[in-house]
């Protein structure tokens, strides 16, 4: 989460495009399609992000619509402490400065917020679509030595915050996957909340299954009710399509599960929880798995999206590669036989 996910995306998309020229079998074409969906849809953003860093010189404009090429002044209209070191912030863009085009705010998108004291920007993921009043809601975490997060956390209602975007972090495609497993830690849940909001509250024809596995260090650091309640409702209304499971490293100061009104499991997300989340739809004979676990799972239209602290992403999906590429699949997902076209580290 702290790594520049945009750089990761940019490099990955470039490598993918080159790899596609040698593909010629039907199976490979299917894989290529998935790969294109993963990387290709982001290519425009990637190309844009590979260009020289325009942010340094990006001007501030308050008379043309919000765009990645300039900063737009927005007002902080509400700020609520959600746990020690996290807040929900609502930032309002003047409605007349909202760009037209519904695709711009299709998941998963983020914006850059600029710390204008030191002229440094960082990306943040709005929880929902921008509403008609131009409101964007964020769940942000303050890092002890973090530059922008401490500045943002200290902002007061009425303060001006400069924003540029929207920028696509990853593109959702209805029907591309039968099963999606979302794995998040801490504020890494924000892109998944945004995605789930679109999948389950709009007219999406999604017919697959999504499971969210989320972990926080302690119950008090779990996402706030503003995030939990809508997710629990989606699960309640779509039991065949959406499930979610929460994990904590320890119960901390709470008296364990009995004192919580949410089912929470103690321990880290690992092989058992990931295997438990998977819906087995394999039509291959059972004995095939004795010889090749790979041939089973790597054929399935299954996707893992992983977002969280770097150590968590590494343990589940392997480290990012050199120069911010996605890197090969490692960690738990590799040991389960999943391939890079099935795994995306946000
Ligand atoms: C696409 C995207 C979307 C994101 N969405 C969100 C979101 O919705 N909410 C959210 O809270 N975050 C989000 N992030 C993370 C966010 O962009 C920032 O990375 C985060 O707020 C930390 O930024 P910072 O400037 O405060 O920290 P940095 O100054 O970049 O520091 C990062 C970390 O390194 C540590 N550090 C800093 N300097 C040193 C040093 N000299 N030695 C050792 N350690 C050091 C800091 O303590 C901190 O833990 C997102 C990131 C991406 C890429």
mmCIF file of C-alpha atoms and ligand atoms in Angstrom:
data_model
loop_
_atom_site.group_PDB
_atom_site.id
_atom_site.type_symbol
_atom_site.label_atom_id
_atom_site.label_comp_id
_atom_site.label_asym_id
_atom_site.label_seq_id
_atom_site.Cartn_x
_atom_site.Cartn_y
_atom_site.Cartn_z
ATOM 1 C CA UNK A 1 0.000 0.000 0.000
ATOM 2 C CA UNK A 2 2.815 2.394 0.773
ATOM 3 C CA UNK A 3 4.672 1.537 -2.393
ATOM 4 C CA UNK A 4 3.819 3.632 -5.424
ATOM 5 C CA UNK A 5 1.141 1.405 -6.840
ATOM 6 C CA UNK A 6 0.930 3.549 -9.944
ATOM 7 C CA UNK A 7 4.544 2.871 -10.819
ATOM 8 C CA UNK A 8 3.937 -0.813 -10.195
ATOM 9 C CA UNK A 9 1.005 -0.726 -12.588
ATOM 10 C CA UNK A 10 2.874 1.175 -15.248
ATOM 11 C CA UNK A 11 5.824 -1.180 -15.430
ATOM 12 C CA UNK A 12 3.635 -4.243 -15.328
ATOM 13 C CA UNK A 13 1.459 -3.122 -18.206
ATOM 14 C CA UNK A 14 4.535 -2.508 -20.365
ATOM 15 C CA UNK A 15 6.028 -5.947 -19.738
ATOM 16 C CA UNK A 16 2.722 -7.655 -20.392
ATOM 17 C CA UNK A 17 2.212 -6.015 -23.779
ATOM 18 C CA UNK A 18 5.573 -7.272 -25.038
ATOM 19 C CA UNK A 19 4.894 -10.832 -23.827
ATOM 20 C CA UNK A 20 1.704 -11.200 -25.856
ATOM 21 C CA UNK A 21 3.317 -11.464 -29.297
ATOM 22 C CA UNK A 22 4.317 -15.119 -28.903
ATOM 23 C CA UNK A 23 0.938 -16.425 -27.852
ATOM 24 C CA UNK A 24 -0.760 -18.710 -30.346
ATOM 25 C CA UNK A 25 -2.701 -21.533 -28.703
ATOM 26 C CA UNK A 26 -6.362 -21.253 -27.702
ATOM 27 C CA UNK A 27 -5.545 -21.586 -24.036
ATOM 28 C CA UNK A 28 -2.884 -18.989 -24.352
ATOM 29 C CA UNK A 29 -5.365 -16.700 -26.064
ATOM 30 C CA UNK A 30 -7.706 -17.043 -23.111
ATOM 31 C CA UNK A 31 -4.822 -16.189 -20.865
ATOM 32 C CA UNK A 32 -3.886 -13.302 -23.077
ATOM 33 C CA UNK A 33 -7.419 -11.975 -22.860
ATOM 34 C CA UNK A 34 -7.288 -12.075 -19.090
ATOM 35 C CA UNK A 35 -3.867 -10.523 -19.146
ATOM 36 C CA UNK A 36 -5.081 -7.754 -21.426
ATOM 37 C CA UNK A 37 -7.998 -7.121 -19.158
ATOM 38 C CA UNK A 38 -5.655 -6.856 -16.222
ATOM 39 C CA UNK A 39 -2.892 -4.881 -17.823
ATOM 40 C CA UNK A 40 -4.246 -3.454 -21.047
ATOM 41 C CA UNK A 41 -7.095 -1.463 -19.612
ATOM 42 C CA UNK A 42 -4.570 0.282 -17.465
ATOM 43 C CA UNK A 43 -2.136 0.872 -20.297
ATOM 44 C CA UNK A 44 -3.327 4.378 -21.053
ATOM 45 C CA UNK A 45 -2.860 5.324 -17.439
ATOM 46 C CA UNK A 46 0.453 3.492 -17.404
ATOM 47 C CA UNK A 47 1.678 5.379 -20.454
ATOM 48 C CA UNK A 48 0.554 8.592 -18.876
ATOM 49 C CA UNK A 49 2.322 7.757 -15.657
ATOM 50 C CA UNK A 50 5.529 6.757 -17.435
ATOM 51 C CA UNK A 51 5.803 10.193 -18.940
ATOM 52 C CA UNK A 52 7.946 12.680 -17.072
ATOM 53 C CA UNK A 53 6.408 13.551 -13.700
ATOM 54 C CA UNK A 54 3.964 16.285 -14.553
ATOM 55 C CA UNK A 55 2.888 16.626 -10.937
ATOM 56 C CA UNK A 56 5.878 18.764 -10.034
ATOM 57 C CA UNK A 57 4.720 21.433 -12.388
ATOM 58 C CA UNK A 58 0.976 20.721 -12.283
ATOM 59 C CA UNK A 59 -0.771 24.054 -11.846
ATOM 60 C CA UNK A 60 -3.758 24.668 -9.588
ATOM 61 C CA UNK A 61 -6.922 25.617 -11.513
ATOM 62 C CA UNK A 62 -10.284 26.461 -10.020
ATOM 63 C CA UNK A 63 -12.097 27.244 -13.255
ATOM 64 C CA UNK A 64 -11.787 24.030 -15.300
ATOM 65 C CA UNK A 65 -12.974 20.490 -14.429
ATOM 66 C CA UNK A 66 -11.026 18.176 -12.152
ATOM 67 C CA UNK A 67 -8.369 16.333 -14.171
ATOM 68 C CA UNK A 68 -5.067 14.480 -13.642
ATOM 69 C CA UNK A 69 -3.200 17.341 -15.300
ATOM 70 C CA UNK A 70 -3.859 20.012 -12.677
ATOM 71 C CA UNK A 71 -4.785 20.381 -9.021
ATOM 72 C CA UNK A 72 -8.285 21.436 -8.050
ATOM 73 C CA UNK A 73 -8.862 23.122 -4.686
ATOM 74 C CA UNK A 74 -11.377 21.213 -2.560
ATOM 75 C CA UNK A 75 -12.763 21.882 0.924
ATOM 76 C CA UNK A 76 -12.528 19.483 3.826
ATOM 77 C CA UNK A 77 -16.177 19.306 4.894
ATOM 78 C CA UNK A 78 -15.974 16.641 7.581
ATOM 79 C CA UNK A 79 -13.357 14.792 9.558
ATOM 80 C CA UNK A 80 -14.105 11.947 11.956
ATOM 81 C CA UNK A 81 -11.579 10.032 14.027
ATOM 82 C CA UNK A 82 -12.263 6.328 13.487
ATOM 83 C CA UNK A 83 -9.503 4.770 15.582
ATOM 84 C CA UNK A 84 -6.201 5.900 16.938
ATOM 85 C CA UNK A 85 -4.447 7.241 13.854
ATOM 86 C CA UNK A 86 -7.223 6.839 11.296
ATOM 87 C CA UNK A 87 -9.928 9.211 10.091
ATOM 88 C CA UNK A 88 -12.764 9.360 7.628
ATOM 89 C CA UNK A 89 -12.439 12.594 5.675
ATOM 90 C CA UNK A 90 -14.998 14.080 3.318
ATOM 91 C CA UNK A 91 -13.623 16.485 0.767
ATOM 92 C CA UNK A 92 -15.878 18.538 -1.532
ATOM 93 C CA UNK A 93 -15.019 19.582 -5.070
ATOM 94 C CA UNK A 94 -17.224 22.392 -6.429
ATOM 95 C CA UNK A 95 -19.920 20.422 -8.341
ATOM 96 C CA UNK A 96 -19.423 22.539 -11.474
ATOM 97 C CA UNK A 97 -15.811 21.278 -11.617
ATOM 98 C CA UNK A 98 -16.790 17.599 -11.770
ATOM 99 C CA UNK A 99 -15.723 16.094 -15.091
ATOM 100 C CA UNK A 100 -18.371 14.461 -17.282
ATOM 101 C CA UNK A 101 -18.107 10.785 -18.211
ATOM 102 C CA UNK A 102 -19.267 7.950 -15.995
ATOM 103 C CA UNK A 103 -16.252 5.779 -16.869
ATOM 104 C CA UNK A 104 -13.886 8.184 -15.178
ATOM 105 C CA UNK A 105 -15.190 7.121 -11.792
ATOM 106 C CA UNK A 106 -15.486 3.401 -12.582
ATOM 107 C CA UNK A 107 -13.545 1.253 -10.101
ATOM 108 C CA UNK A 108 -10.816 1.239 -9.104
ATOM 109 C CA UNK A 109 -9.771 4.888 -9.210
ATOM 110 C CA UNK A 110 -7.799 7.178 -6.958
ATOM 111 C CA UNK A 111 -6.733 10.786 -6.732
ATOM 112 C CA UNK A 112 -3.511 12.468 -5.758
ATOM 113 C CA UNK A 113 -3.648 14.757 -2.748
ATOM 114 C CA UNK A 114 -0.947 17.401 -2.464
ATOM 115 C CA UNK A 115 0.647 18.447 0.782
ATOM 116 C CA UNK A 116 1.094 22.084 -0.182
ATOM 117 C CA UNK A 117 3.475 22.786 2.695
ATOM 118 C CA UNK A 118 6.148 20.620 1.088
ATOM 119 C CA UNK A 119 4.708 20.217 -2.440
ATOM 120 C CA UNK A 120 4.552 16.420 -2.208
ATOM 121 C CA UNK A 121 1.605 14.345 -3.418
ATOM 122 C CA UNK A 122 0.369 10.839 -2.540
ATOM 123 C CA UNK A 123 -2.484 8.775 -3.988
ATOM 124 C CA UNK A 124 -5.655 8.062 -1.971
ATOM 125 C CA UNK A 125 -8.721 5.984 -2.861
ATOM 126 C CA UNK A 126 -12.187 7.536 -2.486
ATOM 127 C CA UNK A 127 -14.555 5.070 -0.857
ATOM 128 C CA UNK A 128 -17.549 5.799 -3.076
ATOM 129 C CA UNK A 129 -18.366 7.507 -6.306
ATOM 130 C CA UNK A 130 -18.289 11.291 -6.106
ATOM 131 C CA UNK A 131 -21.804 12.432 -5.187
ATOM 132 C CA UNK A 132 -23.760 15.204 -6.944
ATOM 133 C CA UNK A 133 -22.415 17.765 -4.476
ATOM 134 C CA UNK A 134 -18.859 16.837 -5.367
ATOM 135 C CA UNK A 135 -18.199 14.977 -2.082
ATOM 136 C CA UNK A 136 -15.472 12.356 -1.908
ATOM 137 C CA UNK A 137 -14.982 10.249 1.206
ATOM 138 C CA UNK A 138 -11.624 8.769 2.245
ATOM 139 C CA UNK A 139 -10.442 6.483 5.012
ATOM 140 C CA UNK A 140 -6.902 7.573 5.768
ATOM 141 C CA UNK A 141 -4.211 6.403 8.138
ATOM 142 C CA UNK A 142 -1.563 8.593 9.727
ATOM 143 C CA UNK A 143 1.923 7.042 9.628
ATOM 144 C CA UNK A 144 4.209 8.010 12.475
ATOM 145 C CA UNK A 145 6.940 9.385 10.216
ATOM 146 C CA UNK A 146 4.854 9.709 7.076
ATOM 147 C CA UNK A 147 5.030 13.072 5.361
ATOM 148 C CA UNK A 148 1.678 13.510 3.622
ATOM 149 C CA UNK A 149 -0.470 11.290 5.857
ATOM 150 C CA UNK A 150 0.449 13.311 8.998
ATOM 151 C CA UNK A 151 -0.280 16.554 7.157
ATOM 152 C CA UNK A 152 -3.617 15.255 5.851
ATOM 153 C CA UNK A 153 -4.601 13.885 9.255
ATOM 154 C CA UNK A 154 -3.967 17.294 10.822
ATOM 155 C CA UNK A 155 -6.295 19.167 8.447
ATOM 156 C CA UNK A 156 -9.353 20.861 9.948
ATOM 157 C CA UNK A 157 -12.881 21.210 8.554
ATOM 158 C CA UNK A 158 -12.905 24.254 6.258
ATOM 159 C CA UNK A 159 -9.280 23.800 5.156
ATOM 160 C CA UNK A 160 -8.461 23.611 1.461
ATOM 161 C CA UNK A 161 -6.950 20.428 0.055
ATOM 162 C CA UNK A 162 -5.654 20.198 -3.503
ATOM 163 C CA UNK A 163 -6.581 17.150 -5.538
ATOM 164 C CA UNK A 164 -5.801 15.874 -9.015
ATOM 165 C CA UNK A 165 -7.321 12.878 -10.779
ATOM 166 C CA UNK A 166 -9.183 10.641 -11.258
ATOM 167 C CA UNK A 167 -6.629 7.980 -12.183
ATOM 168 C CA UNK A 168 -7.352 4.292 -12.761
ATOM 169 C CA UNK A 169 -5.543 1.981 -10.380
ATOM 170 C CA UNK A 170 -7.054 -1.182 -11.855
ATOM 171 C CA UNK A 171 -9.995 -1.766 -14.199
ATOM 172 C CA UNK A 172 -13.031 -3.811 -13.275
ATOM 173 C CA UNK A 173 -14.572 -5.905 -16.066
ATOM 174 C CA UNK A 174 -17.887 -7.581 -15.482
ATOM 175 C CA UNK A 175 -17.829 -11.246 -16.500
ATOM 176 C CA UNK A 176 -14.053 -11.584 -16.792
ATOM 177 C CA UNK A 177 -13.702 -13.754 -13.680
ATOM 178 C CA UNK A 178 -15.857 -16.432 -12.072
ATOM 179 C CA UNK A 179 -14.326 -15.951 -8.678
ATOM 180 C CA UNK A 180 -12.482 -13.041 -7.103
ATOM 181 C CA UNK A 181 -10.675 -13.147 -3.791
ATOM 182 C CA UNK A 182 -9.880 -9.736 -2.304
ATOM 183 C CA UNK A 183 -7.209 -9.755 0.384
ATOM 184 C CA UNK A 184 -6.576 -6.557 2.322
ATOM 185 C CA UNK A 185 -4.809 -5.256 5.384
ATOM 186 C CA UNK A 186 -5.466 -1.938 7.162
ATOM 187 C CA UNK A 187 -6.482 0.918 4.858
ATOM 188 C CA UNK A 188 -5.808 -1.492 1.948
ATOM 189 C CA UNK A 189 -9.543 -2.228 2.140
ATOM 190 C CA UNK A 190 -10.375 1.149 0.496
ATOM 191 C CA UNK A 191 -10.012 0.083 -3.170
ATOM 192 C CA UNK A 192 -12.049 -3.053 -2.436
ATOM 193 C CA UNK A 193 -14.802 -1.073 -0.748
ATOM 194 C CA UNK A 194 -14.967 1.113 -3.845
ATOM 195 C CA UNK A 195 -15.116 -1.927 -6.139
ATOM 196 C CA UNK A 196 -17.756 -3.745 -4.076
ATOM 197 C CA UNK A 197 -19.910 -0.629 -3.924
ATOM 198 C CA UNK A 198 -20.081 -0.610 -7.706
ATOM 199 C CA UNK A 199 -20.579 -4.344 -8.108
ATOM 200 C CA UNK A 200 -23.344 -4.656 -5.521
ATOM 201 C CA UNK A 201 -25.183 -1.362 -5.632
ATOM 202 C CA UNK A 202 -25.438 -0.708 -9.330
ATOM 203 C CA UNK A 203 -27.017 -2.568 -12.225
ATOM 204 C CA UNK A 204 -23.955 -4.738 -12.649
ATOM 205 C CA UNK A 205 -24.719 -8.166 -14.090
ATOM 206 C CA UNK A 206 -21.923 -9.822 -12.143
ATOM 207 C CA UNK A 207 -22.622 -13.544 -11.880
ATOM 208 C CA UNK A 208 -19.481 -14.728 -10.129
ATOM 209 C CA UNK A 209 -18.458 -14.872 -6.507
ATOM 210 C CA UNK A 210 -16.369 -12.461 -4.474
ATOM 211 C CA UNK A 211 -14.794 -13.132 -1.100
ATOM 212 C CA UNK A 212 -13.141 -10.405 0.938
ATOM 213 C CA UNK A 213 -10.543 -11.456 3.500
ATOM 214 C CA UNK A 214 -9.519 -8.472 5.576
ATOM 215 C CA UNK A 215 -7.048 -8.229 8.421
ATOM 216 C CA UNK A 216 -6.204 -5.555 10.968
ATOM 217 C CA UNK A 217 -3.837 -5.693 13.918
ATOM 218 C CA UNK A 218 -6.494 -5.413 16.634
ATOM 219 C CA UNK A 219 -10.302 -5.064 16.712
ATOM 220 C CA UNK A 220 -10.005 -1.322 17.368
ATOM 221 C CA UNK A 221 -8.071 -0.962 14.112
ATOM 222 C CA UNK A 222 -10.725 -2.732 12.030
ATOM 223 C CA UNK A 223 -12.417 -0.541 9.413
ATOM 224 C CA UNK A 224 -15.028 1.848 10.861
ATOM 225 C CA UNK A 225 -18.773 1.165 10.715
ATOM 226 C CA UNK A 226 -19.067 3.512 7.685
ATOM 227 C CA UNK A 227 -17.128 0.832 5.813
ATOM 228 C CA UNK A 228 -18.205 -2.334 7.638
ATOM 229 C CA UNK A 229 -21.973 -1.799 7.620
ATOM 230 C CA UNK A 230 -22.430 -1.431 3.842
ATOM 231 C CA UNK A 231 -20.170 -4.444 3.284
ATOM 232 C CA UNK A 232 -22.133 -6.578 5.745
ATOM 233 C CA UNK A 233 -25.324 -5.513 3.986
ATOM 234 C CA UNK A 234 -23.945 -6.527 0.579
ATOM 235 C CA UNK A 235 -23.105 -9.955 2.026
ATOM 236 C CA UNK A 236 -26.555 -10.281 3.591
ATOM 237 C CA UNK A 237 -28.341 -9.370 0.342
ATOM 238 C CA UNK A 238 -26.078 -11.415 -1.941
ATOM 239 C CA UNK A 239 -25.178 -14.543 0.037
ATOM 240 C CA UNK A 240 -24.387 -16.522 -3.136
ATOM 241 C CA UNK A 241 -22.152 -13.839 -4.556
ATOM 242 C CA UNK A 242 -20.362 -12.175 -1.673
ATOM 243 C CA UNK A 243 -18.802 -13.329 1.558
ATOM 244 C CA UNK A 244 -16.412 -11.595 3.884
ATOM 245 C CA UNK A 245 -14.188 -12.611 6.750
ATOM 246 C CA UNK A 246 -12.265 -10.463 9.209
ATOM 247 C CA UNK A 247 -9.005 -11.304 10.945
ATOM 248 C CA UNK A 248 -6.987 -9.670 13.716
ATOM 249 C CA UNK A 249 -3.442 -10.425 14.830
ATOM 250 C CA UNK A 250 -4.606 -10.260 18.430
ATOM 251 C CA UNK A 251 -7.746 -9.287 20.337
ATOM 252 C CA UNK A 252 -5.687 -6.567 22.017
ATOM 253 C CA UNK A 253 -7.463 -4.711 24.769
ATOM 254 C CA UNK A 254 -10.846 -6.289 23.950
ATOM 255 C CA UNK A 255 -12.099 -9.365 25.770
ATOM 256 C CA UNK A 256 -12.011 -11.535 22.670
ATOM 257 C CA UNK A 257 -14.715 -12.422 20.191
ATOM 258 C CA UNK A 258 -17.492 -12.396 22.804
ATOM 259 C CA UNK A 259 -17.172 -8.619 23.260
ATOM 260 C CA UNK A 260 -17.424 -7.845 19.520
ATOM 261 C CA UNK A 261 -20.561 -7.522 17.407
ATOM 262 C CA UNK A 262 -18.704 -8.744 14.343
ATOM 263 C CA UNK A 263 -17.297 -12.207 13.709
ATOM 264 C CA UNK A 264 -13.538 -11.829 13.833
ATOM 265 C CA UNK A 265 -10.927 -14.577 13.557
ATOM 266 C CA UNK A 266 -7.629 -14.450 15.376
ATOM 267 C CA UNK A 267 -4.571 -15.050 13.226
ATOM 268 C CA UNK A 268 -3.166 -13.992 9.925
ATOM 269 C CA UNK A 269 -4.626 -14.596 6.496
ATOM 270 C CA UNK A 270 -2.773 -17.632 5.180
ATOM 271 C CA UNK A 271 -3.112 -20.791 3.144
ATOM 272 C CA UNK A 272 -5.988 -22.228 5.183
ATOM 273 C CA UNK A 273 -8.125 -19.105 5.053
ATOM 274 C CA UNK A 274 -7.468 -18.626 1.334
ATOM 275 C CA UNK A 275 -8.281 -22.270 0.514
ATOM 276 C CA UNK A 276 -11.345 -22.029 2.746
ATOM 277 C CA UNK A 277 -12.534 -18.979 0.811
ATOM 278 C CA UNK A 278 -12.337 -20.706 -2.554
ATOM 279 C CA UNK A 279 -15.412 -22.176 -4.109
ATOM 280 C CA UNK A 280 -14.416 -25.480 -5.662
ATOM 281 C CA UNK A 281 -15.945 -25.693 -9.126
ATOM 282 C CA UNK A 282 -13.299 -27.846 -10.723
ATOM 283 C CA UNK A 283 -14.709 -30.323 -13.215
ATOM 284 C CA UNK A 284 -11.380 -32.134 -13.452
ATOM 285 C CA UNK A 285 -11.261 -35.615 -11.910
ATOM 286 C CA UNK A 286 -10.084 -35.530 -8.316
ATOM 287 C CA UNK A 287 -6.987 -37.674 -9.058
ATOM 288 C CA UNK A 288 -5.640 -35.005 -11.379
ATOM 289 C CA UNK A 289 -4.763 -32.863 -8.425
ATOM 290 C CA UNK A 290 -2.527 -35.664 -7.142
ATOM 291 C CA UNK A 291 -0.261 -35.141 -10.147
ATOM 292 C CA UNK A 292 -0.645 -31.472 -10.861
ATOM 293 C CA UNK A 293 -2.282 -28.976 -8.580
ATOM 294 C CA UNK A 294 -1.257 -26.383 -11.133
ATOM 295 C CA UNK A 295 -3.321 -27.709 -14.040
ATOM 296 C CA UNK A 296 -6.439 -27.301 -11.933
ATOM 297 C CA UNK A 297 -6.169 -23.866 -10.377
ATOM 298 C CA UNK A 298 -4.320 -22.133 -13.196
ATOM 299 C CA UNK A 299 -7.134 -22.954 -15.652
ATOM 300 C CA UNK A 300 -9.805 -21.297 -13.569
ATOM 301 C CA UNK A 301 -11.130 -17.787 -14.126
ATOM 302 C CA UNK A 302 -10.089 -16.810 -10.664
ATOM 303 C CA UNK A 303 -8.457 -13.576 -9.635
ATOM 304 C CA UNK A 304 -6.713 -12.497 -6.445
ATOM 305 C CA UNK A 305 -6.390 -8.792 -5.699
ATOM 306 C CA UNK A 306 -4.082 -8.047 -2.802
ATOM 307 C CA UNK A 307 -3.713 -4.667 -1.101
ATOM 308 C CA UNK A 308 -2.085 -3.836 2.197
ATOM 309 C CA UNK A 309 1.215 -3.241 3.943
ATOM 310 C CA UNK A 310 4.166 -4.410 1.876
ATOM 311 C CA UNK A 311 5.051 -7.323 4.191
ATOM 312 C CA UNK A 312 1.519 -8.627 3.934
ATOM 313 C CA UNK A 313 1.428 -8.388 0.132
ATOM 314 C CA UNK A 314 4.781 -10.191 0.086
ATOM 315 C CA UNK A 315 3.658 -13.039 2.335
ATOM 316 C CA UNK A 316 0.482 -13.620 0.323
ATOM 317 C CA UNK A 317 1.496 -12.863 -3.259
ATOM 318 C CA UNK A 318 5.261 -12.380 -3.267
ATOM 319 C CA UNK A 319 7.284 -9.173 -3.328
ATOM 320 C CA UNK A 320 6.976 -6.489 -5.951
ATOM 321 C CA UNK A 321 9.623 -6.858 -8.653
ATOM 322 C CA UNK A 322 12.555 -4.649 -9.525
ATOM 323 C CA UNK A 323 11.760 -1.165 -10.692
ATOM 324 C CA UNK A 324 8.278 -1.411 -9.213
ATOM 325 C CA UNK A 325 7.051 -4.187 -11.507
ATOM 326 C CA UNK A 326 4.495 -6.669 -10.158
ATOM 327 C CA UNK A 327 7.197 -9.318 -9.790
ATOM 328 C CA UNK A 328 6.482 -13.022 -10.016
ATOM 329 C CA UNK A 329 3.778 -14.560 -7.893
ATOM 330 C CA UNK A 330 5.269 -15.709 -4.600
ATOM 331 C CA UNK A 331 4.148 -16.435 -1.077
ATOM 332 C CA UNK A 332 1.004 -18.386 -0.333
ATOM 333 C CA UNK A 333 -0.538 -17.919 -3.789
ATOM 334 C CA UNK A 334 2.488 -19.376 -5.526
ATOM 335 C CA UNK A 335 2.485 -22.378 -3.228
ATOM 336 C CA UNK A 336 -1.154 -22.911 -4.231
ATOM 337 C CA UNK A 337 -0.244 -22.905 -7.931
ATOM 338 C CA UNK A 338 -1.630 -19.531 -9.058
ATOM 339 C CA UNK A 339 -0.068 -17.703 -11.983
ATOM 340 C CA UNK A 340 0.693 -14.042 -12.520
ATOM 341 C CA UNK A 341 -2.378 -13.494 -14.727
ATOM 342 C CA UNK A 342 -4.481 -14.525 -11.716
ATOM 343 C CA UNK A 343 -2.842 -12.248 -9.179
ATOM 344 C CA UNK A 344 -2.717 -8.464 -8.968
ATOM 345 C CA UNK A 345 -0.843 -6.604 -6.239
ATOM 346 C CA UNK A 346 -2.451 -3.188 -5.854
HETATM 347 C C1 LIG B 1 -3.135 3.856 -5.440
HETATM 348 C C2 LIG B 1 -2.975 4.111 -3.953
HETATM 349 C C3 LIG B 1 -4.097 4.365 -3.188
HETATM 350 C C4 LIG B 1 -3.962 4.622 -1.809
HETATM 351 N N1 LIG B 1 -5.089 4.841 -1.074
HETATM 352 C C5 LIG B 1 -4.961 5.113 0.257
HETATM 353 C C6 LIG B 1 -6.132 5.345 1.082
HETATM 354 O O1 LIG B 1 -7.280 5.327 0.609
HETATM 355 N N2 LIG B 1 -5.925 5.611 2.393
HETATM 356 C C7 LIG B 1 -4.665 5.656 2.963
HETATM 357 O O2 LIG B 1 -4.546 5.896 4.164
HETATM 358 N N3 LIG B 1 -3.563 5.427 2.202
HETATM 359 C C8 LIG B 1 -3.667 5.171 0.887
HETATM 360 N N4 LIG B 1 -2.549 4.961 0.126
HETATM 361 C C9 LIG B 1 -1.197 5.165 0.752
HETATM 362 C C10 LIG B 1 -0.814 6.660 0.625
HETATM 363 O O3 LIG B 1 -0.665 7.022 -0.747
HETATM 364 C C11 LIG B 1 0.526 7.000 1.291
HETATM 365 O O4 LIG B 1 1.500 6.092 0.847
HETATM 366 C C12 LIG B 1 0.441 6.957 2.797
HETATM 367 O O5 LIG B 1 -0.531 7.895 3.261
HETATM 368 C C13 LIG B 1 1.797 7.287 3.438
HETATM 369 O O6 LIG B 1 2.251 8.475 2.892
HETATM 370 P P1 LIG B 1 3.198 9.431 3.721
HETATM 371 O O7 LIG B 1 3.676 10.510 2.818
HETATM 372 O O8 LIG B 1 2.562 9.842 4.989
HETATM 373 O O9 LIG B 1 4.349 8.447 4.119
HETATM 374 P P2 LIG B 1 5.884 8.380 3.573
HETATM 375 O O10 LIG B 1 6.517 9.676 3.980
HETATM 376 O O11 LIG B 1 5.817 8.055 2.147
HETATM 377 O O12 LIG B 1 6.348 7.252 4.452
HETATM 378 C C14 LIG B 1 5.810 5.938 4.264
HETATM 379 C C15 LIG B 1 6.204 5.038 5.418
HETATM 380 O O13 LIG B 1 7.576 4.971 5.510
HETATM 381 C C16 LIG B 1 7.962 5.360 6.820
HETATM 382 N N5 LIG B 1 9.152 6.198 6.664
HETATM 383 C C17 LIG B 1 9.197 7.455 6.187
HETATM 384 N N6 LIG B 1 10.453 7.894 6.209
HETATM 385 C C18 LIG B 1 11.210 6.874 6.705
HETATM 386 C C19 LIG B 1 12.578 6.716 6.958
HETATM 387 N N7 LIG B 1 13.479 7.686 6.709
HETATM 388 N N8 LIG B 1 13.001 5.538 7.456
HETATM 389 C C20 LIG B 1 12.123 4.551 7.700
HETATM 390 N N9 LIG B 1 10.814 4.639 7.467
HETATM 391 C C21 LIG B 1 10.378 5.782 6.985
HETATM 392 C C22 LIG B 1 6.838 6.146 7.386
HETATM 393 O O14 LIG B 1 6.765 6.036 8.787
HETATM 394 C C23 LIG B 1 5.700 5.488 6.771
HETATM 395 O O15 LIG B 1 5.380 4.342 7.528
HETATM 396 C C24 LIG B 1 -2.667 4.640 -1.213
HETATM 397 C C25 LIG B 1 -1.554 4.345 -1.995
HETATM 398 C C26 LIG B 1 -1.692 4.090 -3.328
HETATM 399 C C27 LIG B 1 -0.444 3.786 -4.131
#
